[in-house]
mmCIF file of C-alpha atoms in Angstrom:
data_model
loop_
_atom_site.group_PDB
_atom_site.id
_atom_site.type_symbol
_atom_site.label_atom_id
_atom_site.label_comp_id
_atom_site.label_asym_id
_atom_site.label_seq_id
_atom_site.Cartn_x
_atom_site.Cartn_y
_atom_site.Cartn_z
ATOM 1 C CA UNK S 1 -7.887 -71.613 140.227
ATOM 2 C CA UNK S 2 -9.446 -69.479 137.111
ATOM 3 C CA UNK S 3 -11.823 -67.512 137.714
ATOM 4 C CA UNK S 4 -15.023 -67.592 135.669
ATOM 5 C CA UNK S 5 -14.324 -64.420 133.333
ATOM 6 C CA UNK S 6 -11.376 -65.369 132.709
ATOM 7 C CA UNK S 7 -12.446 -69.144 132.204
ATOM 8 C CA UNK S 8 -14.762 -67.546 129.422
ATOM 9 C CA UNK S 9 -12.157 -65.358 127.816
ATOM 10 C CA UNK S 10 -9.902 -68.189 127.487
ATOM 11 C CA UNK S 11 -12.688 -70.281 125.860
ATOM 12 C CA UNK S 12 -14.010 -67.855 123.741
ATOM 13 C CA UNK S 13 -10.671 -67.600 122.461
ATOM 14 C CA UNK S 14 -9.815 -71.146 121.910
ATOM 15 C CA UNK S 15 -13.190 -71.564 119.864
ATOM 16 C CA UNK S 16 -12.746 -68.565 117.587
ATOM 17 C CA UNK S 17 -9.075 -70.397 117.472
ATOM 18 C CA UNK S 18 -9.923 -73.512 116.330
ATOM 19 C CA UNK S 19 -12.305 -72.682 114.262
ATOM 20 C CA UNK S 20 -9.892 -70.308 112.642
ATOM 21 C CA UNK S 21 -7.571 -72.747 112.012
ATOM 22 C CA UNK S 22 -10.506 -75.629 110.912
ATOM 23 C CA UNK S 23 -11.291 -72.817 108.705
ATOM 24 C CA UNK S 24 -7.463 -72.922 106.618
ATOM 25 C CA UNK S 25 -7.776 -76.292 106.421
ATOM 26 C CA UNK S 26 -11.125 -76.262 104.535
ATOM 27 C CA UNK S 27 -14.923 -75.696 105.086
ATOM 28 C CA UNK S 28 -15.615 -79.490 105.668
ATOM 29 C CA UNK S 29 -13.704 -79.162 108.425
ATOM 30 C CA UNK S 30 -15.031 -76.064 109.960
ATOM 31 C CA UNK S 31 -18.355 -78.401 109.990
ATOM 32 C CA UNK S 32 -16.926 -80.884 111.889
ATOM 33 C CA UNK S 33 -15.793 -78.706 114.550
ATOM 34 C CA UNK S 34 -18.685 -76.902 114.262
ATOM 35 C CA UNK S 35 -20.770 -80.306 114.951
ATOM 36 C CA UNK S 36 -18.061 -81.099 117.668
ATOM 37 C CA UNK S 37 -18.791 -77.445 119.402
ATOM 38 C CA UNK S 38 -22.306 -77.897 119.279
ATOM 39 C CA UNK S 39 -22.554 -81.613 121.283
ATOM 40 C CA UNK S 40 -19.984 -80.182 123.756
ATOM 41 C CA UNK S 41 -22.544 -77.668 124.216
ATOM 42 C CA UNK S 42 -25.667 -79.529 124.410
ATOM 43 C CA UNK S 43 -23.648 -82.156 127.011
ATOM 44 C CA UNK S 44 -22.849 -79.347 129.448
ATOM 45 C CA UNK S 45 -26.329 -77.920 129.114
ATOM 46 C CA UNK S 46 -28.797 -80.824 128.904
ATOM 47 C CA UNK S 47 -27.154 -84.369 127.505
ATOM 48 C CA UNK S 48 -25.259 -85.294 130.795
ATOM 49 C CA UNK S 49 -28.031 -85.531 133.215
ATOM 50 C CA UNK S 50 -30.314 -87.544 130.435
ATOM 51 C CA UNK S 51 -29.232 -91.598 130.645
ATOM 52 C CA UNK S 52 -28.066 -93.162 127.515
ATOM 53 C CA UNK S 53 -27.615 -89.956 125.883
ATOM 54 C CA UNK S 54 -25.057 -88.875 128.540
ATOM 55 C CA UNK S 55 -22.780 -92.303 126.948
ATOM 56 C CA UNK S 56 -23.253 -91.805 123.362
ATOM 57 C CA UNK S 57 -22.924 -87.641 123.471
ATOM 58 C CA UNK S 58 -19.608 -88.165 125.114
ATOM 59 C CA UNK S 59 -18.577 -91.340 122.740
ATOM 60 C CA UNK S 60 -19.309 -88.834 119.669
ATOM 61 C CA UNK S 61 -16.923 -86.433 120.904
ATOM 62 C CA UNK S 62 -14.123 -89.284 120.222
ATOM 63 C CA UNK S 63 -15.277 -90.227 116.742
ATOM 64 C CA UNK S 64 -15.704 -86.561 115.885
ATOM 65 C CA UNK S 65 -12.158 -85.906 116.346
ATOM 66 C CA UNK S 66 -10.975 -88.513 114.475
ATOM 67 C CA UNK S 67 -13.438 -87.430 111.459
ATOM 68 C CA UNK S 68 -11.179 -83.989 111.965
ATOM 69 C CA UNK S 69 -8.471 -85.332 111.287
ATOM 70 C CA UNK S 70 -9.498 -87.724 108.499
ATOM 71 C CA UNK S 71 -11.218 -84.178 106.999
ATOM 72 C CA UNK S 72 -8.152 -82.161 107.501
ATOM 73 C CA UNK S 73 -5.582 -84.344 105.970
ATOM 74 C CA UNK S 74 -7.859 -85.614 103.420
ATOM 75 C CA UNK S 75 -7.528 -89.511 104.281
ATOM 76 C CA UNK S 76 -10.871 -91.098 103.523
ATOM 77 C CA UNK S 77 -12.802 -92.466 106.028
ATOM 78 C CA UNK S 78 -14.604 -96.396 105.874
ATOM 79 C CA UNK S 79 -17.743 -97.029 107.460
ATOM 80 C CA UNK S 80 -15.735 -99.669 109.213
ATOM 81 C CA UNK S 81 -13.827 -97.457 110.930
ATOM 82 C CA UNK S 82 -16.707 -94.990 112.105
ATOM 83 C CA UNK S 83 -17.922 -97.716 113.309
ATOM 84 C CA UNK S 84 -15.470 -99.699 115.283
ATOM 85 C CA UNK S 85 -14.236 -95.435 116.785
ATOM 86 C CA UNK S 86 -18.311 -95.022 117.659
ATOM 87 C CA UNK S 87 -18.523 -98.599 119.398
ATOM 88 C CA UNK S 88 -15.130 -98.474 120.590
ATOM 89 C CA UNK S 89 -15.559 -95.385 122.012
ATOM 90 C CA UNK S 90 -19.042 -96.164 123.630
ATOM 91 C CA UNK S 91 -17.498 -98.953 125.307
ATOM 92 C CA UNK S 92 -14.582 -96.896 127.135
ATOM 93 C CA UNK S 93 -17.201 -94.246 128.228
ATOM 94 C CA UNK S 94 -19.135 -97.187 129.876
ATOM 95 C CA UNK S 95 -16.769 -98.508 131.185
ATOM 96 C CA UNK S 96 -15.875 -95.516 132.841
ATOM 97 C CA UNK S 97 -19.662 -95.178 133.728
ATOM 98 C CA UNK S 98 -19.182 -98.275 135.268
ATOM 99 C CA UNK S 99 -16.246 -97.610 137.200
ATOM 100 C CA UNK S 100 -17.919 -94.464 138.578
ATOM 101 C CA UNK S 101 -21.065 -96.746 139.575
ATOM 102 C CA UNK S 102 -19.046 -99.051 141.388
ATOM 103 C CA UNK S 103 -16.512 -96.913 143.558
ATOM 104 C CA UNK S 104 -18.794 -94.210 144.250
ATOM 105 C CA UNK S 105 -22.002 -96.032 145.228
ATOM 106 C CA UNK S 106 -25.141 -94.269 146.073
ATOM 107 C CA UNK S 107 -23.439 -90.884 146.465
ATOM 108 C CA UNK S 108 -22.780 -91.562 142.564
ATOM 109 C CA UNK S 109 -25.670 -89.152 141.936
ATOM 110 C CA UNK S 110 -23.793 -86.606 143.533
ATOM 111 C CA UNK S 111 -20.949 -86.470 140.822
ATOM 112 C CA UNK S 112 -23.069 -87.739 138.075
ATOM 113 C CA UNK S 113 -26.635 -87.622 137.250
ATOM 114 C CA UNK S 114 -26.933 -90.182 135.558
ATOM 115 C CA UNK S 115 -25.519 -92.808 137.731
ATOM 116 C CA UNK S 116 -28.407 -92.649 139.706
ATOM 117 C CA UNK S 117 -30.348 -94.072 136.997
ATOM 118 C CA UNK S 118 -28.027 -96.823 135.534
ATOM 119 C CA UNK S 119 -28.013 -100.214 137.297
ATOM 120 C CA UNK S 120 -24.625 -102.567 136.976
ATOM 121 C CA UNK S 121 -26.789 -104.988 135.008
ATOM 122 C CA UNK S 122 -27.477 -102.195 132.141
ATOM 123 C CA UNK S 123 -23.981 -100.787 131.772
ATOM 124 C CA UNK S 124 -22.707 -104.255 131.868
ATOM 125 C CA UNK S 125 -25.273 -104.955 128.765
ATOM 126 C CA UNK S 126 -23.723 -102.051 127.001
ATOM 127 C CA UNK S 127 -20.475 -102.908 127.608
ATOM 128 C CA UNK S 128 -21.403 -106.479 126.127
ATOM 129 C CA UNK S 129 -23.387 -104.858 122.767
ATOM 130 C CA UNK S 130 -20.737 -102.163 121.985
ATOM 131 C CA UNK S 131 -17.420 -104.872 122.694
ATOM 132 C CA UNK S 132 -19.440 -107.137 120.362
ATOM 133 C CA UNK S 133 -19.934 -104.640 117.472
ATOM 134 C CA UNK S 134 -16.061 -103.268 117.829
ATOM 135 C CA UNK S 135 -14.867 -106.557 117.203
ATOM 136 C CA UNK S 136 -17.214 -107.878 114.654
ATOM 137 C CA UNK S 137 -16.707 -104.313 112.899
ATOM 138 C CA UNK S 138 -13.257 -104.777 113.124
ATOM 139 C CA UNK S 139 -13.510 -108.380 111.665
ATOM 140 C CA UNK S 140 -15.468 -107.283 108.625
ATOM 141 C CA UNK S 141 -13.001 -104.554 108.111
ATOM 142 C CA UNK S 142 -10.118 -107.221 108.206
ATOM 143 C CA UNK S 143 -11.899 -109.568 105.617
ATOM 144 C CA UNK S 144 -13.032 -106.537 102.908
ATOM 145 C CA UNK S 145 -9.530 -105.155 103.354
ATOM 146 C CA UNK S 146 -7.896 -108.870 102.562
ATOM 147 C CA UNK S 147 -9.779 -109.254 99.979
ATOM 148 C CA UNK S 148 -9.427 -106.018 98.456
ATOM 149 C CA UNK S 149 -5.716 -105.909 98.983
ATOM 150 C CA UNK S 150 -4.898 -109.505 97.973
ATOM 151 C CA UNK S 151 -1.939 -109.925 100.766
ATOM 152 C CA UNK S 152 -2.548 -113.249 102.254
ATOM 153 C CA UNK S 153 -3.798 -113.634 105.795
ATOM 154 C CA UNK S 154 -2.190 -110.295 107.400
ATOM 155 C CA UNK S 155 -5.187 -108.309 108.008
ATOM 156 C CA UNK S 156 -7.478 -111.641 109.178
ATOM 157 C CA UNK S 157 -4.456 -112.383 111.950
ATOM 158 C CA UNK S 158 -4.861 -108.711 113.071
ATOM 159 C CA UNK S 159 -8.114 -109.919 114.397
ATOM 160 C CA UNK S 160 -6.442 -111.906 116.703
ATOM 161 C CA UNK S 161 -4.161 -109.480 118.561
ATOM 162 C CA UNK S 162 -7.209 -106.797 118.036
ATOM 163 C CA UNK S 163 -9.711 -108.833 119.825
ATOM 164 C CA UNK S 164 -7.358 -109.755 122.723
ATOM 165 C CA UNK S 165 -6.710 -106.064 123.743
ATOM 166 C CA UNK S 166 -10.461 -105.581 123.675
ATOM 167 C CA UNK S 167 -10.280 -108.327 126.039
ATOM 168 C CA UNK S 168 -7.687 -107.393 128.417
ATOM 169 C CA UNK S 169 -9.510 -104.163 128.758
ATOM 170 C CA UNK S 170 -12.112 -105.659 129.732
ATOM 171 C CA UNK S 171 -10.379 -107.499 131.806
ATOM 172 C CA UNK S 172 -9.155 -103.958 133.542
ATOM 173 C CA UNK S 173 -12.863 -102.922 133.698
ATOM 174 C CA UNK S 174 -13.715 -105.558 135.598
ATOM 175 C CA UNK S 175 -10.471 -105.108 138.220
ATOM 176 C CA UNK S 176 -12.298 -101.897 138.898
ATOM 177 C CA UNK S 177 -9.334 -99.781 137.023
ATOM 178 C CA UNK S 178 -11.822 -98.000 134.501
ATOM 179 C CA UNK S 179 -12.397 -95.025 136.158
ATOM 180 C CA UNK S 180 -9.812 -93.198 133.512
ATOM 181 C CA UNK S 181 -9.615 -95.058 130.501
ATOM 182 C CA UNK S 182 -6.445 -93.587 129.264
ATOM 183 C CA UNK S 183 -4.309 -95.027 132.649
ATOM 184 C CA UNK S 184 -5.863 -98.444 131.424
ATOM 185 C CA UNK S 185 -4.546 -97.597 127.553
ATOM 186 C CA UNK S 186 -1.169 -97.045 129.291
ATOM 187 C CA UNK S 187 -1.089 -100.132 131.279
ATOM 188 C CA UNK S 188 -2.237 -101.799 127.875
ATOM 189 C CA UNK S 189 0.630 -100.465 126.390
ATOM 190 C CA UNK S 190 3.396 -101.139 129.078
ATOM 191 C CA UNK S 191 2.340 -104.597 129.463
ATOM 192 C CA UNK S 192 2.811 -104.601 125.766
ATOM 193 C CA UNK S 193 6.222 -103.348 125.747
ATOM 194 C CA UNK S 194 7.265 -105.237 128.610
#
């Protein structure tokens, strides 16, 4: 529907954009968007066609957002949570992966590159290793933050409901409904509400 000069205008201007506006909300931010800019870059140019680092380019695009907005409103970041985004992240993006393997079959090279090279067994491994490290990342989180806090049992029963939606979206994964993770976040979230 755009054409390509005009695809590039519009680009060009959204970069010098954001970066403007990064750059009022202080230099540490300007770096992260910087950073963000230069994986989106290297994805469209080389990281999407090269296995693994196809999942975990694409994954650092989520946690890199959310260390913009921990930069620009100047709420610190825990490991914890940079990990359980990274992990959590990596485990949407395979499961998407997955999706894609599944539906589109051997003409999955077609779309993706890298779907020729994945097997069902290895993105099933990965979405194994990165559910496992969400949760137990979140778990460790809930336990330093009790103990630090002092209040009880609240953040050791978040566990509970935590791990469960990790569960139910795997559970949507493996209905074959990952192909866009945020219609499974909304079914999540109307089931929820419901």
């Amino acid at each position: 529907v755009v054409g390509v000069g005009l695809a590039e205008i519009i680009c060009a201007t959204l970069i010098a954009a954001g970066l403007g506006v990064s750059a009022v909300l202080g230099w540490r931010t300007v770096v992260v968007l910087a950073c963000y800019l230069a994986v989106q870059a290297a994805y469209a140019l080389w990281l999407k066609h090269e296995a693994i680092l196809d999942l975990a380019a694409v994954a650092s695009g989520f946690v890199l957002r959310a260390i913009a907005g921990g930069v620009a409103t100047g709420v610190p970041i825990s490991e914890w949570f940079l990990i359980v985004a990274m992990f959590g992240s990596l485990f949407m993006v395979t499961g998407k992966r997955s999706d894609e393997h599944r539906s589109l079959g051997r003409d999955g090279s077609a779309h993706r590159a890298t779907l020729a090279v994945y097997t069902a067994s290895f993105l099933r491994f990965i979405l194994m290793m990165s559910a496992t490290v969400t949760v137990t990342a979140y778990c460790l989180w809930a336990f330093e933050n009790q103990n630090a806090a002092h209040r009880g049992i609240w953040y050791q029963l978040s566990i509970v409901p935590f791990a469960l939606a990790m569960q139910r979206y795997a559970f949507l994964l493996d209905q074959g409904h990952g192909g866009k993770p945020e219609d499974v976040v909304a079914v999540v979230e109307q089931e929820g509400v419901a």
